[in-house]
Amino acid sequence: MKFAVVVFPGSNCDVDMYHAIADELGEEVEYVWHEEDNLDRFDAILLPGGFSYGDYLRSGAIARFSKVMAAVKKAAEAGKPVLGVCNGFQILLEAGLLPGAMRRNQGLKFICRPVQLTVENNETMFTSAYEKGEVITIPIAHGEGNYYCDEQTLERLVENRQIVFRYHGENPNGSLADIAGIVNERGNVLGMMPHPERAVDALLGSADGLKLFRSIVNYWRETHVVTA
Ligand SMILES: NC(=O)CC[C@H](N)C(=O)O
């Protein structure tokens, strides 16, 4: 299975994402510059965190016009797993691949620390290796993680079980319904503010993020490897 890590000007979590896939999972992974227009050779697309285009206008508002985003949309339409973490989540929202929008943190401060999350839905291609309701520790690092959507959208998110992660205990940024991560209706595009790629080894304080990447690989094997 081959992963793409898309790199925008200002991405800064691309190397951690690459490390998680190459060194912790042992899967194939390649950096893809944002000017690339074809992602057909990849099985899963990762949009890492950072400050694409310096977060000018709004986080992700410029990156969503990058050439690569048409290819990301195509991959999403083909049903491939697409994961956006932090700035990657913001870009997916701006691109309309996920519903809702991101506002500045309620406290108007950039927050960088580990948080606890509840796995609300473990029946997705990103979370099957977790237990339902499992509480995990993953770091956050953002200034704009205050997720918002209108009431109807929230109802739909709840009904379709699209809320995958919620903050457990304290909500660090004021996000609606304690939302930390959501999937699209089809379930193959996940956006999340916490950084699973920064929680892939106990030495980093937590290895809870690894199960997310493992889930993607398991999903891919189940759907692509034919056994006799
Ligand atoms: N770590 C990140 O991806 C930061 C995301 C974004 N630039 C913010 O501050 O909200």
Short mmCIF file of C-alpha atoms and ligand atoms in Angstrom, two decimals:
data_model
loop_
_atom_site.label_atom_id
_atom_site.label_comp_id
_atom_site.label_asym_id
_atom_site.label_seq_id
_atom_site.Cartn_x
_atom_site.Cartn_y
_atom_site.Cartn_z
CA MET A 1 0.00 0.00 0.00
CA LYS A 2 1.32 3.42 -0.90
CA PHE A 3 0.65 6.67 0.97
CA ALA A 4 1.08 10.24 -0.29
CA VAL A 5 2.03 13.03 2.12
CA VAL A 6 1.02 16.27 0.40
CA VAL A 7 3.38 19.17 1.10
CA PHE A 8 2.19 22.78 0.81
CA PRO A 9 4.37 25.85 1.30
CA GLY A 10 4.26 26.16 5.10
CA SER A 11 3.44 22.53 5.96
CA ASN A 12 5.44 21.53 9.03
CA CYS A 13 4.11 18.12 10.10
CA ASP A 14 4.92 16.39 6.81
CA VAL A 15 8.12 14.79 8.16
CA ASP A 16 6.34 13.41 11.24
CA MET A 17 3.61 11.99 9.01
CA TYR A 18 6.21 10.40 6.74
CA HIS A 19 8.03 8.95 9.76
CA ALA A 20 4.82 7.42 11.13
CA ILE A 21 4.14 5.60 7.86
CA ALA A 22 7.67 4.65 6.80
CA ASP A 23 9.32 3.86 10.13
CA GLU A 24 6.47 2.90 12.47
CA LEU A 25 4.17 1.13 10.01
CA GLY A 26 6.77 0.06 7.45
CA GLU A 27 4.54 1.03 4.52
CA GLU A 28 5.49 2.85 1.32
CA VAL A 29 5.16 6.63 1.41
CA GLU A 30 6.17 9.53 -0.79
CA TYR A 31 6.14 13.32 -0.37
CA VAL A 32 4.02 15.05 -3.00
CA TRP A 33 4.53 18.77 -3.71
CA HIS A 34 1.29 20.78 -3.94
CA GLU A 35 1.82 21.43 -7.66
CA GLU A 36 1.34 17.74 -8.48
CA ASP A 37 -1.87 17.08 -10.38
CA ASN A 38 -2.02 13.30 -10.37
CA LEU A 39 -2.33 11.08 -7.30
CA ASP A 40 -3.51 7.97 -9.13
CA ARG A 41 -0.46 5.96 -8.02
CA PHE A 42 -1.38 6.33 -4.34
CA ASP A 43 -3.80 4.30 -2.22
CA ALA A 44 -4.24 6.84 0.58
CA ILE A 45 -3.69 10.60 0.78
CA LEU A 46 -2.44 12.40 3.90
CA LEU A 47 -2.71 16.19 4.32
CA PRO A 48 -0.38 17.12 7.17
CA GLY A 49 -0.54 20.00 9.62
CA GLY A 50 1.26 23.29 9.48
CA PHE A 51 0.70 26.85 8.32
CA SER A 52 0.08 26.54 4.60
CA TYR A 53 0.53 29.96 2.98
CA GLY A 54 1.16 31.38 6.44
CA ASP A 55 -2.50 30.91 7.42
CA TYR A 56 -3.24 34.14 5.52
CA LEU A 57 -6.96 34.99 5.06
CA ARG A 58 -7.97 31.88 7.04
CA SER A 59 -6.15 28.63 7.71
CA GLY A 60 -6.40 26.50 4.58
CA ALA A 61 -8.19 29.18 2.54
CA ILE A 62 -5.36 29.55 0.01
CA ALA A 63 -4.08 25.96 0.01
CA ARG A 64 -7.45 24.71 -1.13
CA PHE A 65 -6.77 26.33 -4.54
CA SER A 66 -3.52 24.36 -5.00
CA LYS A 67 -3.32 22.21 -8.11
CA VAL A 68 -3.07 19.05 -6.01
CA MET A 69 -6.49 19.63 -4.48
CA ALA A 70 -8.28 18.59 -7.68
CA ALA A 71 -6.39 15.29 -7.44
CA VAL A 72 -7.27 14.99 -3.74
CA LYS A 73 -10.94 15.42 -4.66
CA LYS A 74 -10.60 12.77 -7.35
CA ALA A 75 -9.03 10.36 -4.83
CA ALA A 76 -11.85 11.07 -2.39
CA GLU A 77 -14.46 10.46 -5.09
CA ALA A 78 -12.73 7.16 -5.91
CA GLY A 79 -13.27 6.12 -2.29
CA LYS A 80 -9.60 6.20 -1.27
CA PRO A 81 -8.81 7.09 2.35
CA VAL A 82 -8.04 10.81 2.68
CA LEU A 83 -6.83 12.05 6.06
CA GLY A 84 -6.36 15.72 6.97
CA VAL A 85 -4.73 16.52 10.28
CA CYS A 86 -4.97 19.99 11.81
CA ASN A 87 -4.10 22.33 8.91
CA GLY A 88 -4.97 19.37 6.69
CA PHE A 89 -8.43 19.29 8.29
CA GLN A 90 -8.76 23.04 7.76
CA ILE A 91 -7.89 22.60 4.08
CA LEU A 92 -10.48 19.82 3.67
CA LEU A 93 -13.13 22.11 5.18
CA GLU A 94 -12.16 25.02 2.94
CA ALA A 95 -12.19 22.67 -0.07
CA GLY A 96 -15.72 21.53 0.77
CA LEU A 97 -14.65 17.89 1.19
CA LEU A 98 -15.95 18.04 4.76
CA PRO A 99 -18.85 20.12 6.10
CA GLY A 100 -18.48 23.04 8.51
CA ALA A 101 -15.77 25.60 9.21
CA MET A 102 -12.99 26.34 11.65
CA ARG A 103 -12.93 29.39 13.91
CA ARG A 104 -10.20 30.69 16.17
CA ASN A 105 -9.91 28.91 19.50
CA GLN A 106 -12.36 30.25 22.03
CA GLY A 107 -9.51 31.52 24.24
CA LEU A 108 -7.85 33.17 21.19
CA LYS A 109 -4.59 31.45 22.04
CA PHE A 110 -2.56 28.83 20.20
CA ILE A 111 -2.71 25.64 22.28
CA CYS A 112 -0.06 22.92 22.15
CA ARG A 113 -0.50 20.02 24.57
CA PRO A 114 -1.74 16.44 24.83
CA VAL A 115 -5.52 16.04 25.09
CA GLN A 116 -7.82 13.12 25.66
CA LEU A 117 -10.25 12.00 22.98
CA THR A 118 -13.13 9.56 22.94
CA VAL A 119 -13.36 7.30 19.91
CA GLU A 120 -17.06 7.84 19.08
CA ASN A 121 -17.14 5.69 15.99
CA ASN A 122 -14.75 2.76 15.59
CA GLU A 123 -16.54 1.46 12.51
CA THR A 124 -14.64 3.59 10.01
CA MET A 125 -11.63 2.76 7.86
CA PHE A 126 -9.60 5.06 10.13
CA THR A 127 -10.64 3.75 13.53
CA SER A 128 -11.35 0.02 13.30
CA ALA A 129 -8.28 -0.82 15.45
CA TYR A 130 -9.75 1.15 18.40
CA GLU A 131 -12.39 -0.02 20.83
CA LYS A 132 -15.71 1.81 20.78
CA GLY A 133 -15.59 4.55 23.40
CA GLU A 134 -11.84 4.10 23.90
CA VAL A 135 -10.21 7.14 25.50
CA ILE A 136 -6.91 7.99 23.83
CA THR A 137 -4.23 10.64 24.32
CA ILE A 138 -3.12 12.63 21.28
CA PRO A 139 -1.46 16.08 21.17
CA ILE A 140 -3.09 19.18 19.72
CA ALA A 141 -1.24 22.22 18.34
CA HIS A 142 -3.51 24.84 16.82
CA GLY A 143 -4.87 28.35 16.96
CA GLU A 144 -7.95 27.62 14.84
CA GLY A 145 -9.52 24.42 16.04
CA ASN A 146 -12.91 25.69 17.09
CA TYR A 147 -15.09 23.59 14.78
CA TYR A 148 -18.46 25.02 13.82
CA CYS A 149 -21.39 24.04 11.59
CA ASP A 150 -25.08 24.91 11.40
CA GLU A 151 -27.72 22.93 13.31
CA GLN A 152 -28.89 20.88 10.34
CA THR A 153 -25.33 19.85 9.53
CA LEU A 154 -24.74 18.86 13.15
CA GLU A 155 -27.91 16.75 13.10
CA ARG A 156 -26.71 15.01 9.97
CA LEU A 157 -23.25 14.44 11.46
CA VAL A 158 -24.83 12.80 14.50
CA GLU A 159 -27.37 10.74 12.53
CA ASN A 160 -24.76 9.40 10.10
CA ARG A 161 -22.24 8.76 12.88
CA GLN A 162 -19.79 11.13 11.20
CA ILE A 163 -18.41 12.42 14.49
CA VAL A 164 -15.44 10.13 14.95
CA PHE A 165 -13.53 11.82 17.79
CA ARG A 166 -14.73 14.10 20.57
CA TYR A 167 -12.64 15.83 23.22
CA HIS A 168 -12.89 13.89 26.45
CA GLY A 169 -13.19 15.94 29.63
CA GLU A 170 -12.13 19.49 28.89
CA ASN A 171 -12.80 20.91 25.44
CA PRO A 172 -9.62 22.90 24.64
CA ASN A 173 -10.91 25.15 21.86
CA GLY A 174 -14.70 25.55 22.24
CA SER A 175 -15.58 23.33 19.26
CA LEU A 176 -19.25 22.58 18.71
CA ALA A 177 -20.39 19.36 20.42
CA ASP A 178 -16.77 18.77 21.53
CA ILE A 179 -15.94 17.72 17.98
CA ALA A 180 -12.29 16.83 17.41
CA GLY A 181 -12.67 14.86 14.16
CA ILE A 182 -15.32 14.09 11.54
CA VAL A 183 -15.68 11.96 8.42
CA ASN A 184 -17.61 12.68 5.25
CA GLU A 185 -20.88 10.83 4.60
CA ARG A 186 -19.16 8.11 2.63
CA GLY A 187 -16.67 7.60 5.48
CA ASN A 188 -13.44 7.84 3.48
CA VAL A 189 -12.42 11.44 4.26
CA LEU A 190 -11.40 12.14 7.86
CA GLY A 191 -10.44 15.53 9.26
CA MET A 192 -9.14 15.86 12.81
CA MET A 193 -7.42 18.59 14.80
CA PRO A 194 -5.30 16.36 17.09
CA HIS A 195 -2.07 14.97 15.62
CA PRO A 196 -1.98 11.14 15.52
CA GLU A 197 1.43 11.30 13.79
CA ARG A 198 2.86 12.85 16.95
CA ALA A 199 1.64 9.92 19.05
CA VAL A 200 3.23 6.89 17.43
CA ASP A 201 5.74 5.82 20.08
CA ALA A 202 5.63 5.69 23.89
CA LEU A 203 8.80 7.83 23.85
CA LEU A 204 6.68 10.67 22.44
CA GLY A 205 4.28 10.37 25.38
CA SER A 206 1.69 8.23 23.60
CA ALA A 207 1.45 5.61 20.87
CA ASP A 208 -2.33 5.97 20.57
CA GLY A 209 -2.10 7.54 17.11
CA LEU A 210 -0.58 4.44 15.59
CA LYS A 211 -3.88 2.54 15.62
CA LEU A 212 -5.34 5.13 13.27
CA PHE A 213 -2.69 4.47 10.63
CA ARG A 214 -2.94 0.72 11.27
CA SER A 215 -6.69 0.88 10.67
CA ILE A 216 -6.10 2.41 7.23
CA VAL A 217 -3.64 -0.35 6.31
CA ASN A 218 -6.01 -3.04 7.61
CA TYR A 219 -8.84 -1.57 5.58
CA TRP A 220 -6.71 -1.49 2.47
CA ARG A 221 -5.57 -5.10 2.94
CA GLU A 222 -9.12 -6.28 3.51
CA THR A 223 -10.30 -4.60 0.32
CA HIS A 224 -7.29 -5.23 -1.93
CA VAL A 225 -5.46 -8.39 -0.94
CA VAL A 226 -7.04 -11.47 -2.41
CA THR A 227 -6.49 -14.62 -0.39
CA ALA A 228 -6.88 -18.08 -1.87
N1 LIG B 1 -0.40 22.40 13.66
C1 LIG B 1 -1.17 22.92 12.74
O1 LIG B 1 -1.50 22.29 11.74
C2 LIG B 1 -1.63 24.33 12.94
C3 LIG B 1 -2.88 24.58 12.18
C4 LIG B 1 -3.22 26.03 11.95
N2 LIG B 1 -2.19 26.71 11.30
C5 LIG B 1 -3.67 26.63 13.26
O2 LIG B 1 -2.90 27.25 13.96
O3 LIG B 1 -4.82 26.47 13.58
#
